[in-house]
PDB file of C-alpha atoms and ligand atoms in Angstrom:
ATOM      1  CA  MET A   1      -2.641  13.847 -19.328  1.00  0.00           C
ATOM      2  CA  THR A   2      -2.627  10.617 -20.662  1.00  0.00           C
ATOM      3  CA  ASN A   3      -5.119   8.213 -19.633  1.00  0.00           C
ATOM      4  CA  LEU A   4      -2.837   6.520 -17.272  1.00  0.00           C
ATOM      5  CA  GLN A   5      -5.403   4.652 -15.119  1.00  0.00           C
ATOM      6  CA  PRO A   6      -8.790   3.947 -16.753  1.00  0.00           C
ATOM      7  CA  ALA A   7     -11.306   3.748 -14.764  1.00  0.00           C
ATOM      8  CA  ASP A   8     -11.780   0.088 -15.004  1.00  0.00           C
ATOM      9  CA  ASN A   9      -8.302  -0.346 -13.918  1.00  0.00           C
ATOM     10  CA  LEU A  10      -8.558   1.390 -10.587  1.00  0.00           C
ATOM     11  CA  PRO A  11      -8.606  -0.955  -7.351  1.00  0.00           C
ATOM     12  CA  LYS A  12     -12.170  -1.808  -6.201  1.00  0.00           C
ATOM     13  CA  SER A  13     -13.064  -2.895  -2.793  1.00  0.00           C
ATOM     14  CA  PRO A  14     -15.181  -5.864  -2.964  1.00  0.00           C
ATOM     15  CA  PRO A  15     -18.487  -5.172  -0.960  1.00  0.00           C
ATOM     16  CA  SER A  16     -17.998  -6.325   2.949  1.00  0.00           C
ATOM     17  CA  PRO A  17     -20.627  -8.013   5.282  1.00  0.00           C
ATOM     18  CA  ASP A  18     -18.631  -6.017   7.918  1.00  0.00           C
ATOM     19  CA  PHE A  19     -19.865  -2.605   8.851  1.00  0.00           C
ATOM     20  CA  TRP A  20     -16.276  -1.295   9.807  1.00  0.00           C
ATOM     21  CA  MET A  21     -13.948  -3.224   7.842  1.00  0.00           C
ATOM     22  CA  PRO A  22     -13.188  -3.996   4.402  1.00  0.00           C
ATOM     23  CA  LYS A  23     -13.978  -7.622   3.628  1.00  0.00           C
ATOM     24  CA  SER A  24     -11.382 -10.024   5.221  1.00  0.00           C
ATOM     25  CA  ALA A  25      -9.466 -12.070   2.867  1.00  0.00           C
ATOM     26  CA  SER A  26      -6.074 -13.526   4.839  1.00  0.00           C
ATOM     27  CA  VAL A  27      -5.580 -15.078   8.037  1.00  0.00           C
ATOM     28  CA  THR A  28      -3.936 -12.008   8.951  1.00  0.00           C
ATOM     29  CA  THR A  29      -7.162 -10.203   9.748  1.00  0.00           C
ATOM     30  CA  GLU A  30      -7.818 -12.736  12.451  1.00  0.00           C
ATOM     31  CA  HIS A  31      -5.997 -11.038  15.273  1.00  0.00           C
ATOM     32  CA  VAL A  32      -6.798  -7.537  13.895  1.00  0.00           C
ATOM     33  CA  ASP A  33     -10.824  -7.463  13.676  1.00  0.00           C
ATOM     34  CA  TRP A  34     -11.867  -8.293  16.616  1.00  0.00           C
ATOM     35  CA  ILE A  35      -9.395  -6.782  18.955  1.00  0.00           C
ATOM     36  CA  TRP A  36     -10.529  -3.651  17.021  1.00  0.00           C
ATOM     37  CA  ASP A  37     -14.129  -4.355  17.496  1.00  0.00           C
ATOM     38  CA  PHE A  38     -13.630  -5.116  21.089  1.00  0.00           C
ATOM     39  CA  MET A  39     -11.736  -1.626  21.393  1.00  0.00           C
ATOM     40  CA  VAL A  40     -14.452   0.076  19.718  1.00  0.00           C
ATOM     41  CA  TRP A  41     -17.286  -1.292  21.865  1.00  0.00           C
ATOM     42  CA  THR A  42     -15.119  -1.159  25.389  1.00  0.00           C
ATOM     43  CA  SER A  43     -14.649   2.587  24.226  1.00  0.00           C
ATOM     44  CA  ALA A  44     -18.378   3.345  23.321  1.00  0.00           C
ATOM     45  CA  VAL A  45     -19.650   1.870  26.465  1.00  0.00           C
ATOM     46  CA  SER A  46     -17.087   3.600  28.620  1.00  0.00           C
ATOM     47  CA  ALA A  47     -17.983   7.034  26.777  1.00  0.00           C
ATOM     48  CA  ILE A  48     -21.703   6.288  27.489  1.00  0.00           C
ATOM     49  CA  LEU A  49     -21.017   5.452  31.262  1.00  0.00           C
ATOM     50  CA  ILE A  50     -18.756   8.409  31.751  1.00  0.00           C
ATOM     51  CA  LEU A  51     -20.968  10.864  29.927  1.00  0.00           C
ATOM     52  CA  GLY A  52     -24.006   9.733  31.628  1.00  0.00           C
ATOM     53  CA  ALA A  53     -22.680  10.036  34.895  1.00  0.00           C
ATOM     54  CA  MET A  54     -21.539  13.639  34.255  1.00  0.00           C
ATOM     55  CA  ILE A  55     -24.829  14.771  32.911  1.00  0.00           C
ATOM     56  CA  TYR A  56     -26.767  13.270  36.129  1.00  0.00           C
ATOM     57  CA  PHE A  57     -24.111  14.885  38.602  1.00  0.00           C
ATOM     58  CA  CYS A  58     -24.841  18.058  36.878  1.00  0.00           C
ATOM     59  CA  PHE A  59     -28.371  17.744  37.847  1.00  0.00           C
ATOM     60  CA  LYS A  60     -27.857  15.901  41.178  1.00  0.00           C
ATOM     61  CA  TYR A  61     -25.531  18.547  42.571  1.00  0.00           C
ATOM     62  CA  GLN A  62     -26.778  21.635  40.945  1.00  0.00           C
ATOM     63  CA  ALA A  63     -26.974  24.657  43.434  1.00  0.00           C
ATOM     64  CA  LYS A  64     -30.207  25.306  45.097  1.00  0.00           C
ATOM     65  CA  SER A  65     -29.567  29.190  45.115  1.00  0.00           C
ATOM     66  CA  ARG A  66     -26.913  31.732  44.694  1.00  0.00           C
ATOM     67  CA  ILE A  67     -26.076  31.653  48.529  1.00  0.00           C
ATOM     68  CA  ALA A  68     -25.978  27.659  48.411  1.00  0.00           C
ATOM     69  CA  ASN A  69     -23.485  27.724  45.771  1.00  0.00           C
ATOM     70  CA  GLU A  70     -21.035  29.751  47.806  1.00  0.00           C
ATOM     71  CA  LEU A  71     -21.069  27.590  50.590  1.00  0.00           C
ATOM     72  CA  ALA A  72     -18.985  24.656  50.482  1.00  0.00           C
ATOM     73  CA  GLU A  73     -20.930  21.396  51.390  1.00  0.00           C
ATOM     74  CA  LYS A  74     -19.422  18.812  53.859  1.00  0.00           C
ATOM     75  CA  SER A  75     -18.308  15.885  51.896  1.00  0.00           C
ATOM     76  CA  THR A  76     -16.113  12.801  52.259  1.00  0.00           C
ATOM     77  CA  ASP A  77     -12.848  13.134  50.394  1.00  0.00           C
ATOM     78  CA  HIS A  78     -12.817   9.690  48.700  1.00  0.00           C
ATOM     79  CA  ASN A  79     -14.122   6.384  48.750  1.00  0.00           C
ATOM     80  CA  THR A  80     -11.568   3.559  48.566  1.00  0.00           C
ATOM     81  CA  THR A  81     -13.708   0.704  47.219  1.00  0.00           C
ATOM     82  CA  LEU A  82     -14.963   2.741  44.330  1.00  0.00           C
ATOM     83  CA  GLU A  83     -11.104   4.003  43.383  1.00  0.00           C
ATOM     84  CA  VAL A  84      -9.934   0.648  43.505  1.00  0.00           C
ATOM     85  CA  VAL A  85     -12.635  -0.653  41.495  1.00  0.00           C
ATOM     86  CA  TRP A  86     -12.426   1.922  38.656  1.00  0.00           C
ATOM     87  CA  SER A  87      -8.508   1.397  38.702  1.00  0.00           C
ATOM     88  CA  VAL A  88      -8.407  -2.376  38.725  1.00  0.00           C
ATOM     89  CA  ILE A  89     -10.873  -3.384  36.079  1.00  0.00           C
ATOM     90  CA  PRO A  90      -9.353  -0.970  33.433  1.00  0.00           C
ATOM     91  CA  LEU A  91      -6.219  -2.171  34.586  1.00  0.00           C
ATOM     92  CA  PHE A  92      -7.010  -5.940  33.749  1.00  0.00           C
ATOM     93  CA  VAL A  93      -8.828  -4.610  30.363  1.00  0.00           C
ATOM     94  CA  VAL A  94      -5.660  -3.103  29.009  1.00  0.00           C
ATOM     95  CA  ILE A  95      -3.353  -5.904  30.234  1.00  0.00           C
ATOM     96  CA  ALA A  96      -5.491  -8.415  28.310  1.00  0.00           C
ATOM     97  CA  LEU A  97      -5.348  -5.753  25.101  1.00  0.00           C
ATOM     98  CA  PHE A  98      -1.854  -5.697  25.676  1.00  0.00           C
ATOM     99  CA  VAL A  99      -1.479  -9.984  25.682  1.00  0.00           C
ATOM    100  CA  TRP A 100      -4.155 -10.027  22.486  1.00  0.00           C
ATOM    101  CA  GLY A 101      -2.562  -7.388  20.497  1.00  0.00           C
ATOM    102  CA  PHE A 102       0.861  -9.001  21.523  1.00  0.00           C
ATOM    103  CA  GLN A 103      -0.148 -12.229  20.031  1.00  0.00           C
ATOM    104  CA  GLY A 104      -1.286 -10.639  16.815  1.00  0.00           C
ATOM    105  CA  PHE A 105       1.932  -8.689  16.483  1.00  0.00           C
ATOM    106  CA  VAL A 106       3.886 -11.535  16.811  1.00  0.00           C
ATOM    107  CA  GLN A 107       1.650 -13.417  14.085  1.00  0.00           C
ATOM    108  CA  LEU A 108       2.049 -10.658  11.795  1.00  0.00           C
ATOM    109  CA  ARG A 109       5.699 -10.235  12.080  1.00  0.00           C
ATOM    110  CA  THR A 110       6.432 -14.121  11.856  1.00  0.00           C
ATOM    111  CA  PRO A 111       6.036 -15.197   8.052  1.00  0.00           C
ATOM    112  CA  PRO A 112       5.895 -18.935   7.826  1.00  0.00           C
ATOM    113  CA  ALA A 113       9.226 -20.590   6.934  1.00  0.00           C
ATOM    114  CA  ASN A 114       7.671 -21.977   3.701  1.00  0.00           C
ATOM    115  CA  SER A 115       6.508 -18.543   2.312  1.00  0.00           C
ATOM    116  CA  PHE A 116       6.399 -18.000  -1.377  1.00  0.00           C
ATOM    117  CA  GLU A 117       8.426 -14.901  -1.751  1.00  0.00           C
ATOM    118  CA  ILE A 118       7.724 -11.695  -3.912  1.00  0.00           C
ATOM    119  CA  ARG A 119       9.607  -8.782  -4.189  1.00  0.00           C
ATOM    120  CA  ALA A 120       7.983  -5.289  -4.104  1.00  0.00           C
ATOM    121  CA  THR A 121       9.472  -1.989  -5.017  1.00  0.00           C
ATOM    122  CA  GLY A 122       8.049   1.354  -4.281  1.00  0.00           C
ATOM    123  CA  GLN A 123       9.099   4.104  -6.744  1.00  0.00           C
ATOM    124  CA  LYS A 124       7.493   7.772  -7.590  1.00  0.00           C
ATOM    125  CA  TRP A 125       4.456   6.675  -8.302  1.00  0.00           C
ATOM    126  CA  LYS A 126       4.208   3.056  -8.784  1.00  0.00           C
ATOM    127  CA  TRP A 127       4.572  -0.395  -7.216  1.00  0.00           C
ATOM    128  CA  LEU A 128       6.685  -3.039  -8.934  1.00  0.00           C
ATOM    129  CA  PHE A 129       6.248  -6.726  -8.029  1.00  0.00           C
ATOM    130  CA  GLU A 130       9.025  -9.214  -9.244  1.00  0.00           C
ATOM    131  CA  TYR A 131       8.283 -12.703  -9.035  1.00  0.00           C
ATOM    132  CA  PRO A 132      10.819 -15.630  -8.591  1.00  0.00           C
ATOM    133  CA  GLU A 133      10.334 -16.483 -12.184  1.00  0.00           C
ATOM    134  CA  GLY A 134      11.726 -13.367 -13.188  1.00  0.00           C
ATOM    135  CA  VAL A 135       8.455 -11.607 -14.181  1.00  0.00           C
ATOM    136  CA  VAL A 136       7.973  -8.005 -13.167  1.00  0.00           C
ATOM    137  CA  ASP A 137       4.508  -6.448 -13.075  1.00  0.00           C
ATOM    138  CA  ASP A 138       2.417  -3.733 -11.594  1.00  0.00           C
ATOM    139  CA  VAL A 139      -0.142  -6.026 -10.098  1.00  0.00           C
ATOM    140  CA  LEU A 140       0.572  -8.265  -7.259  1.00  0.00           C
ATOM    141  CA  HIS A 141      -0.401 -12.075  -8.509  1.00  0.00           C
ATOM    142  CA  VAL A 142      -0.713 -14.535  -5.594  1.00  0.00           C
ATOM    143  CA  PRO A 143      -2.114 -18.336  -5.212  1.00  0.00           C
ATOM    144  CA  VAL A 144      -4.659 -18.752  -2.675  1.00  0.00           C
ATOM    145  CA  ASP A 145      -4.201 -20.687   0.669  1.00  0.00           C
ATOM    146  CA  ARG A 146      -0.420 -20.038   0.587  1.00  0.00           C
ATOM    147  CA  PRO A 147       1.736 -18.136   2.688  1.00  0.00           C
ATOM    148  CA  VAL A 148       3.230 -15.271   0.755  1.00  0.00           C
ATOM    149  CA  ARG A 149       6.165 -13.061   2.037  1.00  0.00           C
ATOM    150  CA  ILE A 150       6.397  -9.780   0.441  1.00  0.00           C
ATOM    151  CA  VAL A 151      10.072  -8.412   0.584  1.00  0.00           C
ATOM    152  CA  ILE A 152       9.740  -4.408   0.186  1.00  0.00           C
ATOM    153  CA  ASN A 153      12.015  -1.865  -0.829  1.00  0.00           C
ATOM    154  CA  SER A 154      12.139   1.833  -2.524  1.00  0.00           C
ATOM    155  CA  THR A 155      14.141   3.143  -5.115  1.00  0.00           C
ATOM    156  CA  ASP A 156      13.744   6.571  -3.941  1.00  0.00           C
ATOM    157  CA  VAL A 157      11.732   8.023  -1.152  1.00  0.00           C
ATOM    158  CA  LEU A 158       9.277   6.559   1.716  1.00  0.00           C
ATOM    159  CA  HIS A 159       6.259   4.867   0.392  1.00  0.00           C
ATOM    160  CA  SER A 160       4.147   2.201   2.167  1.00  0.00           C
ATOM    161  CA  LEU A 161       2.596  -0.765   0.906  1.00  0.00           C
ATOM    162  CA  PHE A 162      -0.995  -1.098   2.263  1.00  0.00           C
ATOM    163  CA  ILE A 163      -3.690  -4.186   1.523  1.00  0.00           C
ATOM    164  CA  PRO A 164      -6.637  -3.131   3.559  1.00  0.00           C
ATOM    165  CA  ASN A 165      -8.358  -6.540   3.005  1.00  0.00           C
ATOM    166  CA  PHE A 166      -5.382  -8.577   4.507  1.00  0.00           C
ATOM    167  CA  ARG A 167      -4.859  -5.707   7.479  1.00  0.00           C
ATOM    168  CA  VAL A 168      -1.292  -5.444   6.531  1.00  0.00           C
ATOM    169  CA  LYS A 169       0.670  -2.316   5.928  1.00  0.00           C
ATOM    170  CA  MET A 170       4.695  -1.840   5.714  1.00  0.00           C
ATOM    171  CA  ASP A 171       6.776   1.047   4.962  1.00  0.00           C
ATOM    172  CA  ALA A 172       8.865   0.961   1.822  1.00  0.00           C
ATOM    173  CA  VAL A 173      12.244   2.473   3.000  1.00  0.00           C
ATOM    174  CA  PRO A 174      15.118   3.376   0.676  1.00  0.00           C
ATOM    175  CA  GLY A 175      18.460   1.477   1.579  1.00  0.00           C
ATOM    176  CA  ARG A 176      17.085  -1.164   3.417  1.00  0.00           C
ATOM    177  CA  PHE A 177      14.303  -4.167   3.080  1.00  0.00           C
ATOM    178  CA  THR A 178      11.422  -4.656   4.857  1.00  0.00           C
ATOM    179  CA  ASP A 179       8.684  -7.343   4.611  1.00  0.00           C
ATOM    180  CA  LEU A 180       4.955  -8.496   5.283  1.00  0.00           C
ATOM    181  CA  TRP A 181       3.184 -11.688   5.007  1.00  0.00           C
ATOM    182  CA  PHE A 182      -0.192 -12.966   4.579  1.00  0.00           C
ATOM    183  CA  ASN A 183      -1.954 -16.020   3.661  1.00  0.00           C
ATOM    184  CA  ALA A 184      -5.046 -15.127   1.439  1.00  0.00           C
ATOM    185  CA  THR A 185      -8.043 -16.843   2.017  1.00  0.00           C
ATOM    186  CA  GLU A 186     -10.314 -15.529  -0.683  1.00  0.00           C
ATOM    187  CA  THR A 187      -9.799 -15.227  -4.534  1.00  0.00           C
ATOM    188  CA  GLY A 188     -10.305 -12.119  -6.218  1.00  0.00           C
ATOM    189  CA  GLU A 189      -9.070  -8.686  -6.550  1.00  0.00           C
ATOM    190  CA  PHE A 190      -8.460  -6.556  -3.785  1.00  0.00           C
ATOM    191  CA  PRO A 191      -6.845  -2.807  -3.790  1.00  0.00           C
ATOM    192  CA  ILE A 192      -3.399  -1.848  -2.745  1.00  0.00           C
ATOM    193  CA  PHE A 193      -2.636   1.627  -1.740  1.00  0.00           C
ATOM    194  CA  CYS A 194       0.509   3.386  -0.905  1.00  0.00           C
ATOM    195  CA  THR A 195      -0.304   4.926   2.521  1.00  0.00           C
ATOM    196  CA  GLU A 196       3.163   7.175   2.866  1.00  0.00           C
ATOM    197  CA  TYR A 197       2.902  10.938   1.497  1.00  0.00           C
ATOM    198  CA  CYS A 198       5.434  10.702  -1.079  1.00  0.00           C
ATOM    199  CA  GLY A 199       4.854  13.668  -3.327  1.00  0.00           C
ATOM    200  CA  THR A 200       2.888  14.704  -6.366  1.00  0.00           C
ATOM    201  CA  SER A 201       1.151  11.358  -7.460  1.00  0.00           C
ATOM    202  CA  HIS A 202       1.289   9.922  -4.235  1.00  0.00           C
ATOM    203  CA  SER A 203      -2.561   9.412  -4.456  1.00  0.00           C
ATOM    204  CA  ASP A 204      -2.279   7.803  -7.823  1.00  0.00           C
ATOM    205  CA  MET A 205       0.037   4.956  -6.410  1.00  0.00           C
ATOM    206  CA  LEU A 206      -2.502   2.485  -6.770  1.00  0.00           C
ATOM    207  CA  SER A 207      -2.666  -1.193  -7.640  1.00  0.00           C
ATOM    208  CA  ARG A 208      -4.387  -4.558  -6.943  1.00  0.00           C
ATOM    209  CA  VAL A 209      -3.609  -7.860  -5.672  1.00  0.00           C
ATOM    210  CA  VAL A 210      -5.037 -10.658  -7.628  1.00  0.00           C
ATOM    211  CA  VAL A 211      -5.572 -13.771  -5.612  1.00  0.00           C
ATOM    212  CA  HIS A 212      -5.742 -16.669  -8.157  1.00  0.00           C
ATOM    213  CA  PRO A 213      -7.426 -19.957  -7.427  1.00  0.00           C
ATOM    214  CA  ALA A 214      -5.425 -23.171  -7.099  1.00  0.00           C
ATOM    215  CA  GLY A 215      -3.303 -23.588 -10.095  1.00  0.00           C
ATOM    216  CA  GLY A 216      -4.178 -20.108 -11.505  1.00  0.00           C
ATOM    217  CA  TYR A 217      -0.848 -18.441 -10.478  1.00  0.00           C
ATOM    218  CA  GLU A 218       0.988 -21.043 -12.676  1.00  0.00           C
ATOM    219  CA  LYS A 219      -0.749 -20.282 -15.458  1.00  0.00           C
ATOM    220  CA  TRP A 220      -0.558 -16.681 -15.363  1.00  0.00           C
ATOM    221  CA  ILE A 221       3.199 -16.476 -14.764  1.00  0.00           C
ATOM    222  CA  GLU A 222       3.594 -18.660 -17.805  1.00  0.00           C
ATOM    223  CA  LYS A 223       1.944 -16.408 -20.165  1.00  0.00           C
ATOM    224  CA  ALA A 224       3.710 -13.529 -18.470  1.00  0.00           C
ATOM    225  CA  LEU A 225       6.942 -14.907 -19.183  1.00  0.00           C
ATOM    226  CA  LEU A 226       6.725 -14.693 -22.933  1.00  0.00           C
ATOM    227  CA  PRO A 227       6.108 -11.710 -25.143  1.00  0.00           C
ATOM    228  CA  ASP A 228       2.663 -11.883 -26.772  1.00  0.00           C
ATOM    229  CA  PRO A 229       3.060 -12.308 -30.409  1.00  0.00           C
ATOM    230  CA  SER A 230      -0.333 -11.180 -31.137  1.00  0.00           C
ATOM    231  CA  ILE A 231       0.429  -7.791 -30.148  1.00  0.00           C
ATOM    232  CA  PRO A 232       2.628  -5.505 -32.371  1.00  0.00           C
ATOM    233  CA  PRO A 233       5.793  -4.528 -30.184  1.00  0.00           C
ATOM    234  CA  ALA A 234       4.980  -0.762 -30.114  1.00  0.00           C
ATOM    235  CA  LYS A 235       1.800  -1.797 -28.362  1.00  0.00           C
ATOM    236  CA  ARG A 236       3.892  -4.153 -26.101  1.00  0.00           C
ATOM    237  CA  GLY A 237       5.872  -1.174 -25.433  1.00  0.00           C
ATOM    238  CA  GLU A 238       2.593   0.931 -24.568  1.00  0.00           C
ATOM    239  CA  ILE A 239       1.596  -1.523 -22.476  1.00  0.00           C
ATOM    240  CA  LEU A 240       5.180  -2.072 -20.574  1.00  0.00           C
ATOM    241  CA  ALA A 241       5.269   1.670 -20.278  1.00  0.00           C
ATOM    242  CA  GLN A 242       2.331   1.867 -18.270  1.00  0.00           C
ATOM    243  CA  LYS A 243       3.350  -1.135 -16.190  1.00  0.00           C
ATOM    244  CA  GLN A 244       6.469   0.129 -15.391  1.00  0.00           C
ATOM    245  CA  GLY A 245       5.138   3.610 -14.308  1.00  0.00           C
ATOM    246  CA  CYS A 246       7.224   5.289 -17.421  1.00  0.00           C
ATOM    247  CA  LEU A 247       3.900   7.458 -18.162  1.00  0.00           C
ATOM    248  CA  THR A 248       3.827   9.010 -14.562  1.00  0.00           C
ATOM    249  CA  CYS A 249       6.908  11.230 -15.776  1.00  0.00           C
ATOM    250  CA  HIS A 250       7.042  10.966 -19.307  1.00  0.00           C
ATOM    251  CA  SER A 251       3.922  12.212 -21.663  1.00  0.00           C
ATOM    252  CA  VAL A 252       3.242  11.018 -24.749  1.00  0.00           C
ATOM    253  CA  ASP A 253       1.521  14.049 -26.074  1.00  0.00           C
ATOM    254  CA  GLY A 254       4.011  16.475 -26.210  1.00  0.00           C
ATOM    255  CA  THR A 255       3.598  18.280 -22.641  1.00  0.00           C
ATOM    256  CA  PRO A 256       6.649  17.864 -20.275  1.00  0.00           C
ATOM    257  CA  LYS A 257       6.075  16.373 -17.174  1.00  0.00           C
ATOM    258  CA  LEU A 258       8.923  15.487 -15.089  1.00  0.00           C
ATOM    259  CA  ALA A 259      10.931  14.032 -17.677  1.00  0.00           C
ATOM    260  CA  PRO A 260      10.781  14.830 -21.183  1.00  0.00           C
ATOM    261  CA  THR A 261       7.779  13.942 -23.415  1.00  0.00           C
ATOM    262  CA  TRP A 262       8.177  10.983 -25.727  1.00  0.00           C
ATOM    263  CA  LYS A 263       6.314  12.648 -28.407  1.00  0.00           C
ATOM    264  CA  GLY A 264       8.671  13.241 -31.218  1.00  0.00           C
ATOM    265  CA  LEU A 265      11.579  12.079 -29.142  1.00  0.00           C
ATOM    266  CA  TYR A 266      13.089   9.697 -31.516  1.00  0.00           C
ATOM    267  CA  GLY A 267      15.520  11.215 -33.863  1.00  0.00           C
ATOM    268  CA  LYS A 268      15.651  14.540 -31.922  1.00  0.00           C
ATOM    269  CA  SER A 269      18.762  16.438 -30.982  1.00  0.00           C
ATOM    270  CA  GLU A 270      18.917  16.925 -27.099  1.00  0.00           C
ATOM    271  CA  GLY A 271      21.133  18.672 -24.861  1.00  0.00           C
ATOM    272  CA  THR A 272      22.143  16.616 -22.114  1.00  0.00           C
ATOM    273  CA  SER A 273      24.558  16.866 -19.025  1.00  0.00           C
ATOM    274  CA  ALA A 274      27.358  15.100 -21.167  1.00  0.00           C
ATOM    275  CA  GLY A 275      26.798  17.381 -24.329  1.00  0.00           C
ATOM    276  CA  SER A 276      24.439  17.266 -27.327  1.00  0.00           C
ATOM    277  CA  VAL A 277      23.077  13.628 -28.512  1.00  0.00           C
ATOM    278  CA  THR A 278      20.938  12.438 -31.256  1.00  0.00           C
ATOM    279  CA  VAL A 279      18.295  10.214 -29.558  1.00  0.00           C
ATOM    280  CA  ASP A 280      18.362   7.028 -31.384  1.00  0.00           C
ATOM    281  CA  GLU A 281      18.045   3.214 -30.025  1.00  0.00           C
ATOM    282  CA  ASN A 282      21.370   3.151 -28.289  1.00  0.00           C
ATOM    283  CA  TYR A 283      20.870   6.324 -26.389  1.00  0.00           C
ATOM    284  CA  LEU A 284      17.358   5.203 -25.594  1.00  0.00           C
ATOM    285  CA  ARG A 285      18.698   1.971 -24.206  1.00  0.00           C
ATOM    286  CA  GLU A 286      21.261   3.652 -22.203  1.00  0.00           C
ATOM    287  CA  SER A 287      18.754   6.196 -20.619  1.00  0.00           C
ATOM    288  CA  ILE A 288      16.417   3.047 -19.529  1.00  0.00           C
ATOM    289  CA  LEU A 289      19.366   1.334 -18.060  1.00  0.00           C
ATOM    290  CA  ASP A 290      21.408   4.066 -17.014  1.00  0.00           C
ATOM    291  CA  PRO A 291      19.206   7.005 -16.550  1.00  0.00           C
ATOM    292  CA  GLN A 292      21.690   9.437 -14.929  1.00  0.00           C
ATOM    293  CA  ALA A 293      24.499   8.923 -17.673  1.00  0.00           C
ATOM    294  CA  LYS A 294      22.938  11.600 -20.061  1.00  0.00           C
ATOM    295  CA  ILE A 295      20.464  13.583 -18.542  1.00  0.00           C
ATOM    296  CA  VAL A 296      18.446  16.088 -20.873  1.00  0.00           C
ATOM    297  CA  SER A 297      18.780  19.731 -20.122  1.00  0.00           C
ATOM    298  CA  GLY A 298      16.254  21.315 -17.851  1.00  0.00           C
ATOM    299  CA  PHE A 299      15.185  17.922 -16.095  1.00  0.00           C
ATOM    300  CA  GLY A 300      16.326  16.751 -12.794  1.00  0.00           C
ATOM    301  CA  PRO A 301      18.065  13.230 -12.207  1.00  0.00           C
ATOM    302  CA  SER A 302      15.016  11.809 -10.989  1.00  0.00           C
ATOM    303  CA  MET A 303      14.493   8.413 -12.829  1.00  0.00           C
ATOM    304  CA  PRO A 304      15.796   5.097 -11.304  1.00  0.00           C
ATOM    305  CA  PRO A 305      17.710   2.727 -13.497  1.00  0.00           C
ATOM    306  CA  TYR A 306      15.207  -0.041 -15.161  1.00  0.00           C
ATOM    307  CA  SER A 307      18.094  -2.669 -15.257  1.00  0.00           C
ATOM    308  CA  LYS A 308      15.646  -5.351 -14.716  1.00  0.00           C
ATOM    309  CA  LEU A 309      14.014  -4.902 -18.217  1.00  0.00           C
ATOM    310  CA  LYS A 310      14.795  -7.778 -20.737  1.00  0.00           C
ATOM    311  CA  ASP A 311      16.370  -6.877 -24.019  1.00  0.00           C
ATOM    312  CA  HIS A 312      12.848  -7.688 -25.910  1.00  0.00           C
ATOM    313  CA  GLN A 313      11.032  -5.429 -23.631  1.00  0.00           C
ATOM    314  CA  ILE A 314      13.814  -2.856 -24.081  1.00  0.00           C
ATOM    315  CA  ALA A 315      13.104  -3.205 -28.178  1.00  0.00           C
ATOM    316  CA  ASP A 316       9.255  -3.080 -27.312  1.00  0.00           C
ATOM    317  CA  LEU A 317       9.637   0.304 -25.503  1.00  0.00           C
ATOM    318  CA  ILE A 318      11.975   1.932 -28.215  1.00  0.00           C
ATOM    319  CA  ALA A 319       9.514   0.696 -30.870  1.00  0.00           C
ATOM    320  CA  TYR A 320       6.697   2.427 -29.036  1.00  0.00           C
ATOM    321  CA  ILE A 321       8.545   5.664 -28.752  1.00  0.00           C
ATOM    322  CA  LYS A 322       9.565   5.593 -32.308  1.00  0.00           C
ATOM    323  CA  SER A 323       5.564   5.352 -33.028  1.00  0.00           C
ATOM    324  CA  LEU A 324       5.086   8.478 -31.188  1.00  0.00           C
ATOM    325  CA  LYS A 325       5.632  11.020 -34.020  1.00  0.00           C
TER     326      LYS A 325
HETATM  327 CU1  CUA B 401       4.187   6.122  -2.727  1.00  0.00          CU
HETATM  328 CU2  CUA B 401       2.552   7.549  -1.340  1.00  0.00          CU
END
């Protein structure tokens, strides 16, 4: 197993001042947190009152003797005032909960018109975020104090994008777009989870949202747009392979996972669904852009096309694969 997620790359939740909830870091938490607190405390108080009454009545109406137990006692059959009170008070409580909950729902489902839009794609087992400038990254980068709308889809099965610190969560559904929005109020890093069971590596489908201070997002995007000349191509390819999630299915140590290993792949002869091929630059390029064209025998058609990759990125990936002798 390759070291896909070194410990320092795992999402860490910043300490929360709140006993129940992760630290609040977006305007979208406003309608969630206090209603949740209200429900917890209302339920706790009700539970104590009901249990208390039950225990009290156990003693109050305990039979004095076996005989007394068998003789029915005369009692009134109901108390209208009491019944009206215990029906009407909870009725107002649930009506209030509905109104507050609905206000929160409307806020959560209505991204402001001037939202900054980022695409998110769920795939087995990786989140990819695509920025308007054309950069694709496995980490969500957003500016602080700006409404951000995430347009979500999936290339394979159901996933669900969950950012606990923003109290937002939305399914990623193959064949349709869903969305969520937030407006981060705190800079820093917050964890992202997949909360829809999506197969073997569901629990590894982790990422982070980085909330940049004013001007920080622009700086990041500028850097992300360029291939870094200080890093050799094979190393750039390795970083890209990790970011794009290639190494979830392709090993680099010779063990076959869901897909052929990359170790010793370059130059090898492979039997494929379209006959035998020698793995060269063009076969690798085709397999990245159109993975179903020639599937190596013994493997399923599980790879999504990586048509968003730029030529210089594909060249870096090939350089990396070549280096794995
Ligand atoms: Cu993707 Cu769970």
